[in-house]
Tab-separated table of C-alpha atoms in Angstrom:
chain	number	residue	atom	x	y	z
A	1	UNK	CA	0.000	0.000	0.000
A	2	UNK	CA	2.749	2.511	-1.238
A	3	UNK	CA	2.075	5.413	-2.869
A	4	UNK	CA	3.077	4.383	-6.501
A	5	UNK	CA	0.448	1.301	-6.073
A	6	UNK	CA	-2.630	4.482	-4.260
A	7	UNK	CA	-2.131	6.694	-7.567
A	8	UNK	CA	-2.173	3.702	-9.965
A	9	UNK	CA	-5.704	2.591	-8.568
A	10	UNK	CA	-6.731	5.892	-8.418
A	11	UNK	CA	-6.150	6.807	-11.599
A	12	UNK	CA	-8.341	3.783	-12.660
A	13	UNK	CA	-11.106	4.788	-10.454
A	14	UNK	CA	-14.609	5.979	-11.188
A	15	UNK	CA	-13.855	9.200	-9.206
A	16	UNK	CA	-10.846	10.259	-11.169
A	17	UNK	CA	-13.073	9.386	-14.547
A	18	UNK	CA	-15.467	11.888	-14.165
A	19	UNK	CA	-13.396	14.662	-13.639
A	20	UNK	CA	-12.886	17.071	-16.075
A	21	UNK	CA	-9.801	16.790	-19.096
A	22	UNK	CA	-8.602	19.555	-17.606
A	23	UNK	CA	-8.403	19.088	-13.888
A	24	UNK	CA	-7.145	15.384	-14.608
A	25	UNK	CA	-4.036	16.835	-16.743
A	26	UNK	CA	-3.289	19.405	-13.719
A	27	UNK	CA	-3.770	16.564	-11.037
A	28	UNK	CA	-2.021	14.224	-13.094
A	29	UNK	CA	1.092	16.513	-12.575
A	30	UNK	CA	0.847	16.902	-9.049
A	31	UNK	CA	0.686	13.128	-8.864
A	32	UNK	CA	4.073	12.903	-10.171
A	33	UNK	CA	5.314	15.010	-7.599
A	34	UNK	CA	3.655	13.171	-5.026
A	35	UNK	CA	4.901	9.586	-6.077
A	36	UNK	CA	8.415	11.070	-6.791
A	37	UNK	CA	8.313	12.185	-3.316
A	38	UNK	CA	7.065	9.859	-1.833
A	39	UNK	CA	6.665	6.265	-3.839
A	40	UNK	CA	7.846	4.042	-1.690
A	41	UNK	CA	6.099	4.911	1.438
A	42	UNK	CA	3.497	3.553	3.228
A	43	UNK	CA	0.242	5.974	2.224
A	44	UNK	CA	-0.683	5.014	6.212
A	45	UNK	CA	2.370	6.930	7.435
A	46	UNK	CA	1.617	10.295	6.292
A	47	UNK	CA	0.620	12.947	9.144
A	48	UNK	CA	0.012	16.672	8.614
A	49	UNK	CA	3.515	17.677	8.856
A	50	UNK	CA	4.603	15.820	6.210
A	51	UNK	CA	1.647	17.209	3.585
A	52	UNK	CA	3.241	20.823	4.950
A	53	UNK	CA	6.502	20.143	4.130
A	54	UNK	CA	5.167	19.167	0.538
A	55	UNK	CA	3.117	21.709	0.508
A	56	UNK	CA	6.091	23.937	1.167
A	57	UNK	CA	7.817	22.763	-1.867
A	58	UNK	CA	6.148	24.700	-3.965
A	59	UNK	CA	6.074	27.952	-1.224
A	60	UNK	CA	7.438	30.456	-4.625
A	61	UNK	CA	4.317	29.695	-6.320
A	62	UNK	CA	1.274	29.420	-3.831
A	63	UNK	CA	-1.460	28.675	-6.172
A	64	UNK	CA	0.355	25.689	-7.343
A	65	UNK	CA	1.121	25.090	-3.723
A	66	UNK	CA	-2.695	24.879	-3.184
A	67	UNK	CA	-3.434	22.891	-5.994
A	68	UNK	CA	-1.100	20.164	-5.359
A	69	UNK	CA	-2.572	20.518	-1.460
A	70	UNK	CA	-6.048	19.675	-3.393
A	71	UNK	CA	-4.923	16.934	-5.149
A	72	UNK	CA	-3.372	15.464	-2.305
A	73	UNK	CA	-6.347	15.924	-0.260
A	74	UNK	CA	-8.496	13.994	-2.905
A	75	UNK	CA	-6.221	11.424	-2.921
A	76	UNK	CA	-6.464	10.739	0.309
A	77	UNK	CA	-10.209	11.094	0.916
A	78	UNK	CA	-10.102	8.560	-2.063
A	79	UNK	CA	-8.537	6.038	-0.266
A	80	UNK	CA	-9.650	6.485	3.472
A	81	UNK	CA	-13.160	5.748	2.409
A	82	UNK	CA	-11.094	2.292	0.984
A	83	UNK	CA	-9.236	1.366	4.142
A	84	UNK	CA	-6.133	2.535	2.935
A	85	UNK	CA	-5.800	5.080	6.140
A	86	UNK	CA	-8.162	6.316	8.959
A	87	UNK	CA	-8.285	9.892	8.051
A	88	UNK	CA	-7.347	12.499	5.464
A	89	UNK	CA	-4.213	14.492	6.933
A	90	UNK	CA	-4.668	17.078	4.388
A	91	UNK	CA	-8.002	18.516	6.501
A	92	UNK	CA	-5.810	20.183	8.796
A	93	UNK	CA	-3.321	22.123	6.547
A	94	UNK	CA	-4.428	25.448	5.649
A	95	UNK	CA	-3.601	27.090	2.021
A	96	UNK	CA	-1.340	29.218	1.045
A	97	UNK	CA	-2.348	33.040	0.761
A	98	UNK	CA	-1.908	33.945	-2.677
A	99	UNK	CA	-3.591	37.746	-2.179
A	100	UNK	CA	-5.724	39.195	-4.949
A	101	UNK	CA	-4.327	37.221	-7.906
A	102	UNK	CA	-4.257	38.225	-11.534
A	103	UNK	CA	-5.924	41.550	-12.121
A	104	UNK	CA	-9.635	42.033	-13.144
A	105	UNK	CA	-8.887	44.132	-16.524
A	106	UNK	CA	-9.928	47.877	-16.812
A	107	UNK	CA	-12.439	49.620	-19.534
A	108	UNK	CA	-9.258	51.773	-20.583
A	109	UNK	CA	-7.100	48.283	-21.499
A	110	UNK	CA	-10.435	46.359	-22.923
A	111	UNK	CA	-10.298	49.288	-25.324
A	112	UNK	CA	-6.693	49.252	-26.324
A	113	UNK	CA	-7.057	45.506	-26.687
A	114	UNK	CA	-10.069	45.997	-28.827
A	115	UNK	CA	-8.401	48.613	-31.117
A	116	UNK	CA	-5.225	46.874	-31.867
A	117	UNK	CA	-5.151	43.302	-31.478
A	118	UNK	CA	-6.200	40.612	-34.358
A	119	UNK	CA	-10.037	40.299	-34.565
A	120	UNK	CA	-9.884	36.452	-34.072
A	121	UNK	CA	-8.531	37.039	-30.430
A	122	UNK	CA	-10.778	40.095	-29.628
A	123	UNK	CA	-13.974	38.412	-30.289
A	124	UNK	CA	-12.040	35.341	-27.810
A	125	UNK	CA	-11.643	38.190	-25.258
A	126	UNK	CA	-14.931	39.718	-25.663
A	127	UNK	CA	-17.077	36.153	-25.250
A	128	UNK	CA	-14.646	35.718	-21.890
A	129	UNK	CA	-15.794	39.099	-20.947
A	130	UNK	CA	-19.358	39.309	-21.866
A	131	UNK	CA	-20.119	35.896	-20.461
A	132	UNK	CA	-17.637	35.681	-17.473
A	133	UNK	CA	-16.438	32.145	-18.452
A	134	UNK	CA	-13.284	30.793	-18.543
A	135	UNK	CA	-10.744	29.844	-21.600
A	136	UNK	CA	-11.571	26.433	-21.664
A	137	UNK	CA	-15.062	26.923	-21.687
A	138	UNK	CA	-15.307	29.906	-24.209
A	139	UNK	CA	-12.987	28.247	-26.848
A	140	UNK	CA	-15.670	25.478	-26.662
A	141	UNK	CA	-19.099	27.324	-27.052
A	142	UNK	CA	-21.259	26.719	-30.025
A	143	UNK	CA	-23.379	28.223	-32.217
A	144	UNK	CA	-26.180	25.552	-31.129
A	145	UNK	CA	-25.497	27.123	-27.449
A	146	UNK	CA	-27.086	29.865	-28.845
A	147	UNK	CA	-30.752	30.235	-27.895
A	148	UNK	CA	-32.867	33.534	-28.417
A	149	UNK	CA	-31.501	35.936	-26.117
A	150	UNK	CA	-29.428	33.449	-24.425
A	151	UNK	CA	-26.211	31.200	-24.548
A	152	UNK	CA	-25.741	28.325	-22.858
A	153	UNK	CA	-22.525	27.090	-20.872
A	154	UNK	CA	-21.679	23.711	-19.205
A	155	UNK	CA	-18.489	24.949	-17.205
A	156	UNK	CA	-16.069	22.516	-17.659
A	157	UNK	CA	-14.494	22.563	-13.664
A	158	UNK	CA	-17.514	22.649	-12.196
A	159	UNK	CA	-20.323	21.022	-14.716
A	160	UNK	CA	-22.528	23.791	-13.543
A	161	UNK	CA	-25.216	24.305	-16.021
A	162	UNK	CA	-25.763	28.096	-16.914
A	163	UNK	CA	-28.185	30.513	-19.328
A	164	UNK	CA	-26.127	33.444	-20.101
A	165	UNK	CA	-27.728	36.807	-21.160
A	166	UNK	CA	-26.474	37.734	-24.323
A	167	UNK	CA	-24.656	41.378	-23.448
A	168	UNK	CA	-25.574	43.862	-26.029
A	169	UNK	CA	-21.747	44.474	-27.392
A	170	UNK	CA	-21.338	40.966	-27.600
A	171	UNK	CA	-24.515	40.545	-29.801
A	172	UNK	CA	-22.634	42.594	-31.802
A	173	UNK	CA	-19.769	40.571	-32.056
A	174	UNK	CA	-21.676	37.324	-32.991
A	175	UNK	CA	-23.150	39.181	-35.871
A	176	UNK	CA	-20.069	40.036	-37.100
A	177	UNK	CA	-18.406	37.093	-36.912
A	178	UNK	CA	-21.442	35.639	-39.030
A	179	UNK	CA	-20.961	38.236	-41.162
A	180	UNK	CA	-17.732	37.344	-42.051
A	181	UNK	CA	-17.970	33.038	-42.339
A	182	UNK	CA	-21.149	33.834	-44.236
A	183	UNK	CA	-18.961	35.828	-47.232
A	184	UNK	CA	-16.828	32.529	-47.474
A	185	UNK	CA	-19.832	30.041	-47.707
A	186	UNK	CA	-23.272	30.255	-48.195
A	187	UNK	CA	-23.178	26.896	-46.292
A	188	UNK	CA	-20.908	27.860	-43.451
A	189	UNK	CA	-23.201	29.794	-40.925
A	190	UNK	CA	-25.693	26.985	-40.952
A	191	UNK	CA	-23.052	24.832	-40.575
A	192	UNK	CA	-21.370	26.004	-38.000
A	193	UNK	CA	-25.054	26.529	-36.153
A	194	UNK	CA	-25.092	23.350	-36.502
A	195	UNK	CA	-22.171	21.906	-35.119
A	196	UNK	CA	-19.232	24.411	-35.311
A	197	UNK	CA	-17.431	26.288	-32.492
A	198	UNK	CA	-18.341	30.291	-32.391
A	199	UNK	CA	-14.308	31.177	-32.504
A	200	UNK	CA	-11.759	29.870	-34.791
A	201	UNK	CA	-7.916	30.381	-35.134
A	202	UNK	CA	-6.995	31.610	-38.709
A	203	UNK	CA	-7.606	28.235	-40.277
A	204	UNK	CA	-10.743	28.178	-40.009
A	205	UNK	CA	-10.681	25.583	-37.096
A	206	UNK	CA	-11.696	25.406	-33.939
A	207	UNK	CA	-9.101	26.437	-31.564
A	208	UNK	CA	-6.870	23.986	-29.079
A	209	UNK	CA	-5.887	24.814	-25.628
A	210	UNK	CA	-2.596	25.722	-26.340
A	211	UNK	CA	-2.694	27.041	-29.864
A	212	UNK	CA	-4.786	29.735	-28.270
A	213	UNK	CA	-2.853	29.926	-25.166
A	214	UNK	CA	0.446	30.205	-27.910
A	215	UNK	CA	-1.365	33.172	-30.131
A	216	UNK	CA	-2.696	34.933	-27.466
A	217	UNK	CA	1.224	35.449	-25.723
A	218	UNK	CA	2.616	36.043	-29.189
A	219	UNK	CA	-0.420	39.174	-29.438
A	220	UNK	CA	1.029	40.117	-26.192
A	221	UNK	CA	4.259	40.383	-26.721
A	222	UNK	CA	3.662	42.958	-29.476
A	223	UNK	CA	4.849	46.529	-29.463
A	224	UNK	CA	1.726	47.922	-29.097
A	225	UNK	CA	0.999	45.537	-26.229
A	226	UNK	CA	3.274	46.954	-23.545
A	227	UNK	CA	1.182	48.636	-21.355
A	228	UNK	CA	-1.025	45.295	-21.015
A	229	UNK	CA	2.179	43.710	-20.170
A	230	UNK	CA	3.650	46.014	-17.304
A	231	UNK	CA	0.008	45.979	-15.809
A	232	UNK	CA	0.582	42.369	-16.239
A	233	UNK	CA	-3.302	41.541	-17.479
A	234	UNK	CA	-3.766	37.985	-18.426
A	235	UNK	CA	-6.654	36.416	-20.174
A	236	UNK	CA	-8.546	34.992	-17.031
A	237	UNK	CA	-8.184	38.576	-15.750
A	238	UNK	CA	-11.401	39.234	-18.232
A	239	UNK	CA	-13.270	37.099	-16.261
A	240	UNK	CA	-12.778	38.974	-13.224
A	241	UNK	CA	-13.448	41.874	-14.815
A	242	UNK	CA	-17.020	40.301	-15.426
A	243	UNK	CA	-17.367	39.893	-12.079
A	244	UNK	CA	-16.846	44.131	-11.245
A	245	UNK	CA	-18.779	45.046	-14.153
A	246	UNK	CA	-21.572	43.353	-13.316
A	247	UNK	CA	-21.210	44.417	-9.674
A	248	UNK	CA	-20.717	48.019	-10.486
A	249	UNK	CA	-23.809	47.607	-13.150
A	250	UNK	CA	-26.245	47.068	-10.264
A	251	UNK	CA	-26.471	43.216	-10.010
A	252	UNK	CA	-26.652	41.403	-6.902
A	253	UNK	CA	-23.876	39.147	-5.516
A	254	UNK	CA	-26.682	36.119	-6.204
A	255	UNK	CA	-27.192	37.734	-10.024
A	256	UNK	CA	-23.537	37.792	-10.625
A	257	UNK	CA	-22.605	34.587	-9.249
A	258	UNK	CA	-25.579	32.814	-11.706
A	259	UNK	CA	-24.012	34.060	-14.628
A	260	UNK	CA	-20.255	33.756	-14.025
A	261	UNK	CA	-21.114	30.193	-11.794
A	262	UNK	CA	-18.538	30.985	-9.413
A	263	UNK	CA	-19.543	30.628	-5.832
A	264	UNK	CA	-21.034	34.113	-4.295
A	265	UNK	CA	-18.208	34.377	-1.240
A	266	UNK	CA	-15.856	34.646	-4.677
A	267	UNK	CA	-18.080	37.636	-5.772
A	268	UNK	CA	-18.241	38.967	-2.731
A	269	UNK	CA	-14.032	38.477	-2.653
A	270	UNK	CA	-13.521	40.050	-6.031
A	271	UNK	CA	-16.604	43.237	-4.494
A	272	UNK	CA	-13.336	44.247	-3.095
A	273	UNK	CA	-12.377	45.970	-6.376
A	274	UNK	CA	-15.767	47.368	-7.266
A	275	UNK	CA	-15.184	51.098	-7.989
């Protein structure tokens, strides 16, 4: 009852099936960590100290810190519940503080952004913004999400179903972008209703992870794109700029949180920056 033979049966588990793509690649990396670590020990022997001092491997990056404390702390729920151990350790270790994180982005950058970047990765921004979503779950909504006045999302971390109003300025966005598949093909609007993603890299394909993640740095790193850069505003920083928008708009803490699915002691966490 090592480690190495805990991760192998947990990766084969129902639990660690139904998680999403994306949280099993992360975990999968902390899980390397963990059996590198720690292998050849007995999963029994582990006490809190121990999970702190692994925790504390990773102090120069505290997010990471906390998700490897998360992984760890499923693992071992996983396997208490099997007899492996009596208790999960992890319950008593607290997180690292990682303050405010990444920056919620302001109107005066959204418009630079707007003006100057390449349309393909504007109208990406703009569905992040306008629908408070993350980047895996806006490089995967489809025209057929589309319904009337609303778009639908099934968040990827969470599997939280929402209905999205569709904002005004991003209306105008969609149109656009129809605008311009529907001068290629007569065909290609319906199809992509149909079937197709709403964005697309510059082949005309629907985008991957890390094709976007690749174009979007290479946008930054332009010229023009300094003063993004020195305020250091990243792409999930559009989704907590969602989050103040909305708030400063007028909408409730309970409003906000059922469009952006994030629970409401996050909105209330990000109220902080409401001007």
């Amino acid at each position: 009852r090592t480690f190495t033979a805990l991760i192998a049966e947990y990766q084969e588990s129902p639990e660690w099936n139904v998680l999403a793509l994306a949280t099993r690649k992360e975990w999968k990396r902390h899980l390397c960590l963990i059996e590198a670590s720690w292998g050849d020990l007995q999963a029994a022997g582990v006490e809190p100290r121990h999970v702190v001092k692994l925790r504390d491997s990773r102090a120069s990056t505290p997010a990471d810190a906390n998700n490897l404390l998360r992984t760890l702390s499923a693992l071992f729920t996983w396997c208490a519940l099997r007899g492996w151990r009596a208790d999960n350790p992890c319950r008593l270790v607290p997180k690292r503080r990682i303050g405010d994180g990444w920056a919620p982005w302001p109107w005066d950058a959204i418009e630079h952004f707007r003006s100057l970047a390449r349309p393909d990765l504007w109208e990406a921004a703009a569905l992040a913004l306008y629908t408070g979503q993350r980047l895996s779950d806006v490089l995967v909504m489809g025209w057929s999400d589309i319904e009337g006045r609303l778009i639908s999302v099934v968040q990827s971390k969470t599997g939280k179903r929402l209905w999205i109003p569709i904002h005004q300025e991003l209306k105008q966005v969609l149109t656009a972008i129809e605008a311009r598949e529907g001068k290629k093909s007569d065909n290609v609007v319906t199809l992509q209703r149909l079937s197709g993603t709403i964005l697309t890299n510059s082949r005309d394909r629907a985008w991957t992870r890390d094709g976007f993640k690749a174009a979007w740095q290479d946008e930054l790193n332009r010229a023009e794109m300094a003063a993004l850069r020195e305020r250091r505003l990243v792409f999930h920083g559009l989704r907590k700029a969602a989050v103040v928008f909305l708030l400063e708009a007028g909408c409730t803490d309970a409003e906000t949180a059922a469009i952006t699915g994030q629970a409401r002691d996050m909105v209330e966490h990000y109220a902080k920056q409401v001007n």
